[in-house]
Structure formats: structure tokens, C-alpha cells
Coordinates of C-alpha atoms and ligand atoms in Angstrom, one line a residue:
M26 CA 169.2 119.1 96.1
A27 CA 169.3 120.0 99.8
L28 CA 166.1 121.6 101.0
R29 CA 166.1 124.9 101.8
T30 CA 164.8 125.2 105.6
P31 CA 162.7 126.6 107.5
I32 CA 160.2 125.2 105.5
Y33 CA 157.1 127.6 104.9
L34 CA 153.7 125.6 105.6
D35 CA 151.7 128.3 107.1
H36 CA 149.6 129.5 104.1
H37 CA 146.6 130.5 106.2
A38 CA 148.5 133.0 107.9
T39 CA 149.7 134.7 104.4
T40 CA 151.3 133.5 101.5
P41 CA 154.5 134.6 99.8
I42 CA 154.1 136.9 96.7
D43 CA 154.1 135.0 93.3
P44 CA 157.3 136.2 91.4
G45 CA 154.9 137.1 88.3
V46 CA 152.8 139.3 90.6
L47 CA 156.2 140.8 92.3
S48 CA 157.4 141.8 88.9
F49 CA 154.1 143.5 87.9
L50 CA 154.1 145.2 91.3
Q51 CA 157.4 146.6 90.9
E52 CA 157.0 147.9 87.4
V53 CA 153.7 149.6 88.4
Q54 CA 155.5 151.2 91.4
R55 CA 158.4 152.2 89.1
D56 CA 156.5 153.5 86.2
H57 CA 153.2 154.6 87.0
F58 CA 153.1 156.7 89.9
G59 CA 150.1 159.0 88.8
N60 CA 146.9 159.5 91.0
P61 CA 144.3 158.0 89.5
A62 CA 142.1 160.9 90.6
S63 CA 144.1 163.3 88.4
S64 CA 141.5 163.1 85.4
G65 CA 143.4 165.9 83.7
H66 CA 146.5 164.2 81.9
A67 CA 148.0 161.0 81.1
F68 CA 149.9 160.2 84.1
G69 CA 146.3 159.9 86.0
W70 CA 144.8 158.2 83.1
A71 CA 147.6 155.5 83.2
A72 CA 147.1 154.8 86.9
A73 CA 143.3 154.8 86.7
R74 CA 143.4 152.4 83.7
L75 CA 145.6 149.8 85.9
V76 CA 143.0 150.3 88.8
E77 CA 140.0 149.5 86.3
E78 CA 141.9 146.7 84.9
A79 CA 142.5 145.3 88.3
R80 CA 139.0 145.7 89.0
E81 CA 137.9 143.2 86.1
K82 CA 140.4 140.7 87.3
V83 CA 139.1 140.7 90.8
A84 CA 135.6 140.7 89.7
G85 CA 136.4 137.9 87.0
L86 CA 137.8 135.5 89.9
I87 CA 134.4 135.6 91.6
G88 CA 131.9 136.0 89.1
G89 CA 131.0 139.7 89.7
T90 CA 131.3 142.7 87.7
A91 CA 133.9 145.5 88.1
R92 CA 131.4 148.1 89.4
E93 CA 130.9 145.6 92.3
I94 CA 134.3 145.7 93.3
I95 CA 135.7 148.3 96.2
F96 CA 139.3 148.2 97.0
T97 CA 140.1 148.3 100.6
S98 CA 143.2 147.6 102.7
G99 CA 142.4 143.9 103.2
A100 CA 139.6 141.5 104.5
T101 CA 139.6 143.3 107.9
E102 CA 138.5 146.5 106.4
S103 CA 136.1 144.9 103.9
D104 CA 134.3 143.1 106.9
N105 CA 134.1 146.0 108.8
L106 CA 132.7 148.3 105.8
G107 CA 130.3 145.4 104.7
L108 CA 128.7 144.8 108.2
L109 CA 128.9 148.2 109.9
G110 CA 128.2 150.0 106.6
A111 CA 124.9 147.6 106.1
A112 CA 124.0 147.9 109.7
R113 CA 123.8 151.9 109.3
I114 CA 121.6 151.8 106.2
Y115 CA 119.4 148.7 106.6
G116 CA 119.0 148.8 110.5
G117 CA 119.9 152.2 111.7
D118 CA 122.7 150.8 113.7
G119 CA 119.9 148.6 115.2
G120 CA 118.1 145.3 114.5
H121 CA 119.6 141.9 114.3
M122 CA 122.5 140.0 112.6
V123 CA 123.0 136.0 112.6
T124 CA 126.6 134.6 112.5
T125 CA 128.6 131.5 113.8
N126 CA 131.0 130.9 116.3
L127 CA 133.7 130.0 113.5
E128 CA 134.3 133.5 112.2
H129 CA 137.5 135.2 112.1
E130 CA 138.1 138.2 114.6
A131 CA 137.9 140.5 111.6
V132 CA 133.8 139.6 111.7
R133 CA 133.7 139.2 115.2
G134 CA 135.3 142.8 115.8
P135 CA 132.8 144.6 114.1
L136 CA 129.6 142.5 115.1
E137 CA 130.7 143.2 118.6
E138 CA 130.9 147.1 117.6
F139 CA 127.3 146.6 116.5
E140 CA 126.1 145.3 119.4
R141 CA 127.6 148.1 121.3
R142 CA 125.8 150.6 119.0
G143 CA 122.5 148.9 120.0
G144 CA 122.1 146.1 117.6
R145 CA 121.6 142.2 118.6
V146 CA 123.8 139.2 117.4
T147 CA 122.6 135.5 117.3
V148 CA 125.8 133.4 117.1
V149 CA 124.9 129.9 115.6
Q150 CA 127.0 126.9 116.9
A151 CA 129.1 124.9 114.4
L152 CA 128.5 121.1 114.2
P153 CA 131.6 118.9 115.4
E154 CA 132.5 118.4 111.5
G155 CA 133.4 122.0 111.6
R156 CA 130.5 123.3 109.5
V157 CA 127.3 125.1 110.4
A158 CA 124.1 123.7 109.3
A159 CA 122.1 125.9 107.1
G160 CA 118.8 125.0 108.7
D161 CA 120.3 126.2 112.0
I162 CA 121.1 129.5 110.4
A163 CA 117.5 129.8 109.3
A164 CA 116.3 129.1 112.7
A165 CA 118.1 131.7 114.3
M166 CA 116.6 134.5 112.0
E167 CA 114.1 136.9 113.5
K168 CA 111.6 139.4 112.2
D169 CA 114.2 142.3 112.2
T170 CA 117.2 140.3 110.8
I171 CA 119.1 142.4 108.3
L172 CA 121.9 140.5 107.4
V173 CA 123.6 137.1 107.9
S174 CA 127.4 136.6 108.1
V175 CA 128.9 133.3 107.3
M176 CA 132.5 132.6 106.4
M177 CA 133.1 130.6 103.2
A178 CA 136.1 128.6 104.6
Q179 CA 137.6 128.6 108.1
N180 CA 140.9 129.9 108.7
E181 CA 142.2 127.3 111.2
I182 CA 140.5 124.1 110.1
G183 CA 140.0 124.8 106.5
T184 CA 136.2 123.6 106.7
I185 CA 134.0 125.0 103.5
Q186 CA 130.6 126.2 105.0
P187 CA 127.3 125.6 103.1
V188 CA 127.1 129.0 101.8
A189 CA 125.2 128.4 98.6
E190 CA 122.1 126.9 100.8
I191 CA 122.4 129.8 103.4
G192 CA 122.4 132.4 100.4
R193 CA 119.3 130.7 99.1
I194 CA 117.6 131.1 102.4
C195 CA 118.5 134.6 102.7
K196 CA 117.3 135.3 99.3
Q197 CA 114.0 134.0 100.3
R198 CA 113.7 136.0 103.4
G199 CA 114.9 139.2 102.0
V200 CA 118.0 139.3 104.4
L201 CA 121.6 140.4 103.1
F202 CA 124.1 137.6 102.9
H203 CA 127.8 138.4 103.7
T204 CA 130.7 136.0 103.6
D205 CA 134.4 136.6 104.5
A206 CA 135.7 134.5 101.8
A207 CA 139.6 135.5 102.5
Q208 CA 140.5 131.9 102.8
A209 CA 138.4 130.5 99.8
V210 CA 139.0 133.0 97.1
G211 CA 141.9 131.5 94.9
R212 CA 141.8 128.2 96.5
I213 CA 138.4 127.0 95.5
P214 CA 135.8 128.2 92.7
V215 CA 133.9 131.1 94.3
D216 CA 131.0 132.6 92.3
V217 CA 128.9 135.4 93.6
Q218 CA 126.0 134.5 91.6
R219 CA 125.8 130.6 92.5
V220 CA 126.3 131.6 96.0
G221 CA 123.9 134.2 96.1
V222 CA 126.0 136.5 98.3
D223 CA 125.3 140.2 98.5
L224 CA 128.7 141.1 100.2
L225 CA 131.9 139.2 100.0
S226 CA 135.2 140.1 101.5
L227 CA 138.8 139.1 100.0
S228 CA 142.5 139.7 100.9
S229 CA 145.3 140.0 98.5
H230 CA 148.1 138.6 100.7
K231 CA 146.2 135.1 101.2
I232 CA 146.3 134.7 97.4
Y233 CA 150.0 135.4 96.5
G234 CA 149.5 139.2 96.2
P235 CA 151.0 141.9 98.4
K236 CA 149.8 142.7 102.0
G237 CA 147.6 145.7 102.8
V238 CA 145.3 145.3 100.0
G239 CA 141.9 143.8 99.5
A240 CA 138.3 144.1 98.3
L241 CA 134.5 144.0 99.1
Y242 CA 132.3 142.7 96.5
V243 CA 129.0 144.9 96.7
R244 CA 126.2 143.5 94.6
R245 CA 124.5 146.1 92.4
R246 CA 121.6 144.2 91.2
D247 CA 118.8 142.2 92.7
P248 CA 119.2 143.6 95.1
R249 CA 121.2 146.6 94.8
V250 CA 122.9 146.9 98.0
T251 CA 123.7 150.3 99.7
L252 CA 126.2 150.9 102.3
A253 CA 127.2 153.7 104.4
P254 CA 131.0 154.7 104.6
L255 CA 133.0 154.3 107.5
H256 CA 135.4 157.0 106.3
F257 CA 135.0 160.4 104.8
G258 CA 136.9 162.6 102.4
G259 CA 137.4 162.2 98.9
G260 CA 135.0 160.5 96.2
Q261 CA 137.1 157.5 95.6
E262 CA 135.5 154.0 95.4
R263 CA 132.0 155.6 95.0
G264 CA 132.6 157.5 98.1
L265 CA 132.5 154.3 100.2
R266 CA 136.5 154.3 100.5
P267 CA 137.9 157.7 100.2
G268 CA 141.7 158.3 100.1
T269 CA 144.2 158.1 97.3
L270 CA 144.2 154.5 96.0
N271 CA 147.3 152.1 96.3
V272 CA 147.9 151.6 92.7
P273 CA 150.7 149.3 92.8
G274 CA 149.1 147.2 95.5
I275 CA 145.7 147.1 93.4
A276 CA 147.3 146.4 90.4
A277 CA 149.2 143.5 91.8
F278 CA 146.0 142.1 93.4
G279 CA 144.5 142.2 90.4
E280 CA 147.1 140.2 88.8
A281 CA 147.1 137.8 91.7
C282 CA 143.6 137.0 91.2
R283 CA 143.8 136.7 87.3
L284 CA 146.9 134.2 88.1
A285 CA 145.0 132.4 90.9
G286 CA 141.9 131.8 88.2
E287 CA 144.6 130.4 85.7
V288 CA 146.4 127.9 88.0
M289 CA 143.5 126.7 90.3
A290 CA 142.5 123.8 88.4
D291 CA 146.1 122.4 88.6
E292 CA 147.0 123.8 92.1
A293 CA 144.0 122.7 94.0
P294 CA 144.2 118.6 93.2
R295 CA 148.1 118.7 93.8
L296 CA 147.6 120.3 97.2
R297 CA 145.0 117.9 98.0
A298 CA 146.9 115.0 97.1
L299 CA 150.0 116.2 99.0
R300 CA 147.7 117.2 102.0
D301 CA 146.3 113.4 101.9
R302 CA 149.9 112.1 101.8
M303 CA 150.8 113.9 104.9
W304 CA 147.6 113.2 106.8
D305 CA 148.2 109.3 105.8
T306 CA 151.9 109.6 107.3
L307 CA 150.9 111.1 110.5
K308 CA 148.1 108.6 111.0
G309 CA 150.1 105.8 109.9
S310 CA 153.1 106.6 112.0
L311 CA 151.6 107.9 115.2
D312 CA 149.0 106.8 117.7
G313 CA 146.5 109.4 119.2
V314 CA 146.4 111.8 116.4
H315 CA 143.2 113.3 115.6
L316 CA 141.9 115.2 112.4
N317 CA 139.9 118.5 113.3
G318 CA 137.1 119.1 111.0
T319 CA 135.9 117.0 108.2
I320 CA 138.4 115.7 105.6
E321 CA 135.4 116.3 103.0
E322 CA 134.3 120.0 102.4
R323 CA 137.9 121.2 103.2
L324 CA 140.3 123.5 101.7
P325 CA 142.8 121.5 99.5
G326 CA 146.0 122.6 101.3
N327 CA 144.6 122.5 105.0
L328 CA 145.3 119.7 107.9
N329 CA 144.5 120.6 111.6
V330 CA 145.9 117.7 113.8
S331 CA 145.7 117.1 117.6
F332 CA 148.2 115.0 119.2
E333 CA 147.5 113.4 122.4
G334 CA 149.9 114.0 125.3
I335 CA 151.5 117.1 123.6
R336 CA 151.1 120.9 124.2
A337 CA 151.4 122.8 120.9
H338 CA 154.1 125.2 122.1
Q339 CA 156.4 122.5 123.0
L340 CA 155.9 120.8 119.5
L341 CA 156.5 124.1 117.9
S342 CA 159.7 124.7 119.7
A343 CA 160.9 121.1 118.4
L344 CA 159.9 121.9 115.1
T345 CA 161.6 125.2 114.3
V346 CA 162.8 123.9 110.8
I347 CA 159.3 124.1 109.6
A348 CA 156.9 127.1 109.8
V349 CA 153.5 126.0 110.9
S350 CA 151.0 127.4 113.4
S351 CA 149.6 126.0 116.8
S352 CA 146.0 127.6 115.8
S353 CA 145.5 131.3 114.7
A354 CA 148.7 133.1 114.2
C355 CA 148.2 135.6 116.7
S356 CA 147.8 133.1 119.7
S357 CA 150.5 130.6 118.8
L358 CA 152.9 131.6 121.9
E359 CA 150.0 131.1 124.4
T360 CA 148.8 127.6 125.6
R361 CA 145.5 128.5 125.4
P362 CA 143.4 126.2 123.6
S363 CA 142.2 127.2 120.1
A364 CA 138.8 129.0 120.4
I365 CA 137.7 127.5 117.2
L366 CA 138.6 124.0 118.3
T367 CA 136.9 124.5 121.4
A368 CA 133.9 125.6 119.4
I369 CA 133.7 122.3 117.7
G370 CA 133.8 120.4 120.7
V371 CA 137.3 119.6 120.7
G372 CA 138.3 119.0 124.5
D373 CA 140.7 121.6 126.2
D374 CA 143.8 119.1 126.1
L375 CA 143.5 118.2 122.7
A376 CA 142.5 121.9 121.4
A377 CA 145.8 122.9 123.2
A378 CA 147.7 120.2 121.3
S379 CA 147.1 120.9 117.6
L380 CA 149.0 122.1 114.5
R381 CA 147.5 123.9 111.7
I382 CA 149.4 123.0 108.6
G383 CA 148.9 125.3 105.3
L384 CA 150.4 123.9 102.1
G385 CA 150.7 126.6 99.3
R386 CA 151.5 127.2 95.6
F387 CA 155.5 126.6 96.1
T388 CA 155.1 123.8 98.4
S389 CA 156.9 120.7 97.1
G390 CA 156.4 116.9 97.8
E391 CA 160.0 116.7 99.4
E392 CA 159.2 119.3 101.7
V393 CA 155.8 117.7 102.5
D394 CA 157.7 114.3 103.3
F395 CA 160.5 116.2 105.3
A396 CA 158.0 118.0 107.3
S397 CA 155.9 114.9 108.0
A398 CA 158.9 113.0 109.2
R399 CA 159.7 115.8 111.5
I400 CA 156.6 116.0 113.0
V401 CA 156.5 112.3 113.7
A402 CA 159.8 112.5 115.1
A403 CA 158.9 115.5 117.4
V404 CA 156.0 114.1 118.6
S405 CA 157.4 110.7 119.4
G406 CA 160.4 112.6 121.2
L407 CA 158.1 114.5 123.2
R408 CA 155.9 111.4 124.4
T409 CA 158.9 109.6 125.2
P410 CA 159.2 109.1 129.1
G411 CA 162.4 111.1 130.3
Q412 CA 162.1 113.8 127.5
S413 CA 161.9 117.4 129.0
S414 CA 158.3 118.5 129.2
S415 CA 158.5 122.1 130.2
Ligands
LIG529 C1 143.5 136.8 107.0 C2 142.0 136.9 107.0 C3 141.4 137.8 107.5 C4 142.1 139.4 107.4 O1 142.6 139.7 106.3 P1 143.6 140.9 106.1 O2 143.6 141.3 104.6 O3 144.9 140.5 106.9 O4 142.7 142.1 106.8 C5 140.1 137.9 107.2 N1 139.4 136.8 107.6 C6 139.8 135.6 107.4 C7 138.9 134.3 107.1 C8 141.2 135.7 107.0 O5 141.7 134.3 106.9

């Protein structure tokens, strides 16, 4: 059977909706238009029930309880609500927070806003393997530290951070712990109890659900975390996120979580094996290839590889049959080196010569072998003297 191209290998940017999730979304969209806040009739009850079922499914995937889940428009909003909502309550918009230089802009942005409002932020540098040391987080804490924010898995290099260790340190010191788990949830087991996390952000479209929906986990026991809302209006989501709920999106997100929990034990080793096969092909066929970030403690479907003597944008132009990214999705048209690769000590030339490859649920072995061969051919072609090097 012929391969359908282009082949999608950019699952850290977003994932296609799972067919089962899509049919559930369509059914809810068609049959349940009620407003969950309409508590006086059956249309409202049906919609409210769908939302509560979704809340159970999301909580179930991360080991929380339904009452600890606040639905949002995605991980960006969850990060904003968690960080700025905690800053207001626990620091009066002042005080100190600790984070890392690996964070997504959805965390960097609200932390910059926290600083504009009068707070202080210490940014801990990651080690060259692409992980932060829990001890460095501990050492960065000050007397008035109110919160630590460390992502669970990095979106470019896929490295998994020592969040359980960091959670223990935070608990000992009575400091809140937030983690952006948008890349981790659904790909590796996530348990808010084991990690000892107080606030956790997740996103539907990274786990084969629809775009524009996500959640913030807010711990209710030991300790009970209080947040200030960013928006004001109705009382939805305990007043933390007012506005009529996106019922079809939320229901589908819940279903995506349920499904992810069901298939993860098979999906993760399958993707890890395909990923390892691709890396073996690349390093076996080409000189001057470097894996960015440790191969251990890494998301199963992630590769991030730099090629000596290449610029990433040339490589992407030569690789239109496969959809990969040169670093984070938003900067792929620029030749600027990836800030994350620079942050872990990769030199500018190699940091501007990297591909992020993200395998996903519907990626086949045939697609991986085809993509590997195309990458090898493109890199060899670009390195051959006399080839255009625009
Ligand atoms: C994708 C992503 C986000 C943003 O999520 P949205 O739901 O698109 O707002 C935040 N953090 C990380 C680590 C991500 O990968």
C-alpha cells in the first residue's frame, strides 16, 4: 500500500483528533446543546451530566478527584490561571517564584507578568542532559518563595523532569508546586499524588482531543489551594473560570483522557521502539548527528537531532513530504537557534540545525522508515559540495 504523504511527525505541536473522540464530539454537538447552567430542565441536566462525566475522566487520568478539575481553553490559560491566580492569593502579587529555563512560553509569559506586577522570579538553569536538578530548585528557594513551576516533560527535547523529587522539596518547605504537564499527560503515567503537585496544567489537543479546551488541576486537600480568578462573570467552575462551558469540547476532552489511559501501556512502548529505530538509522547512516537531551527520561515518541553543517530551514525545505519542526512550532521559519537548545548548552550552529520529531498514535513503522530514509537523503544532499546552500 502506498504511503499517504505528507507524513505527520509533529505530535508535540498538536495531535490529530482520535476517531472515537471525534464521533463522541459530533454526537454531543448534535444532540446536547443545552447549557449546563440551566438547572431547571432536562436539556441543562444532560449537558451538566456530560461535563461532570468528563471531569471524572480527566481526574481519573491524573489521579485527582473530579472536584479538583477546572476546565479552561487549554494549557496556556491553565498556566496563567494557576500562576497569576496563586500569586494574588499567596503573595498579594508580590513575593518570589522559582522556575526553569526550559519552560514553555505559556509559563514564561505569566511569570513575566508576575514580575511586572512586583514579584521576583528565579530561573534555574537546566543541565546539558536537558533536565533540571531538584537540588538546584531547592537552592533557588528564598524565604518568601510562594510557588515553584517546573514542567513535567519538555516540548522540544522531550526530557522528563524530576518532578516527584521537586514536589517533595516543595511540600517540606510549604511552597506550592505547579507543573505544566501538557506534553506528559497521556504519554507517560501522571499521578498528582505521587508527584505531590498542587497545580497541574493539561491540554486536550496534545492528547488526540479537540483544540481550545484544557484543564487546571487544583489540589483541594493537603493543602487546599485557593486561586484568584483572572476573569469575572458567572459562577461556572467555582467562579474561577466564568462563562458558558464548551460542552462538546469538554466532553470530547474527557473521552480523549479516558482513551489515553486505556491505550498508554501499549502505545508508549510501541512509540519508544519506533523512535529508537529511527535514531539508530540516523546515527548509523550519517556522521555528525547529535541527539539533544538524554535518551533516558524522555518522552517515548520524541527525537530532537542536530545535523552538523546544515541549517534547519534548508532541511525543512528539502523535506516537504514529512511534517516535522525545526524547534518550537512558532519559530520554524526563522533561522534563530532554538532557545531551549541554547539553554542546555548546544552551540549556536547546532542549535540552528535541529529537527524535532514527534511520533504519535497513528504513526506506522513504514512511515518511520520512509521518514528516516528521507532525512538521511536530505542531509547527505545538503552536505554534498555543489548543492545549493541558500
Ligand atoms: C502545547 C503546550 C502548551 C499550550 O497548550 P494550549 O492548549 O495550546 O494552550 C503549554 N505548555 C506546553 C508544554 C505545551 O506543549
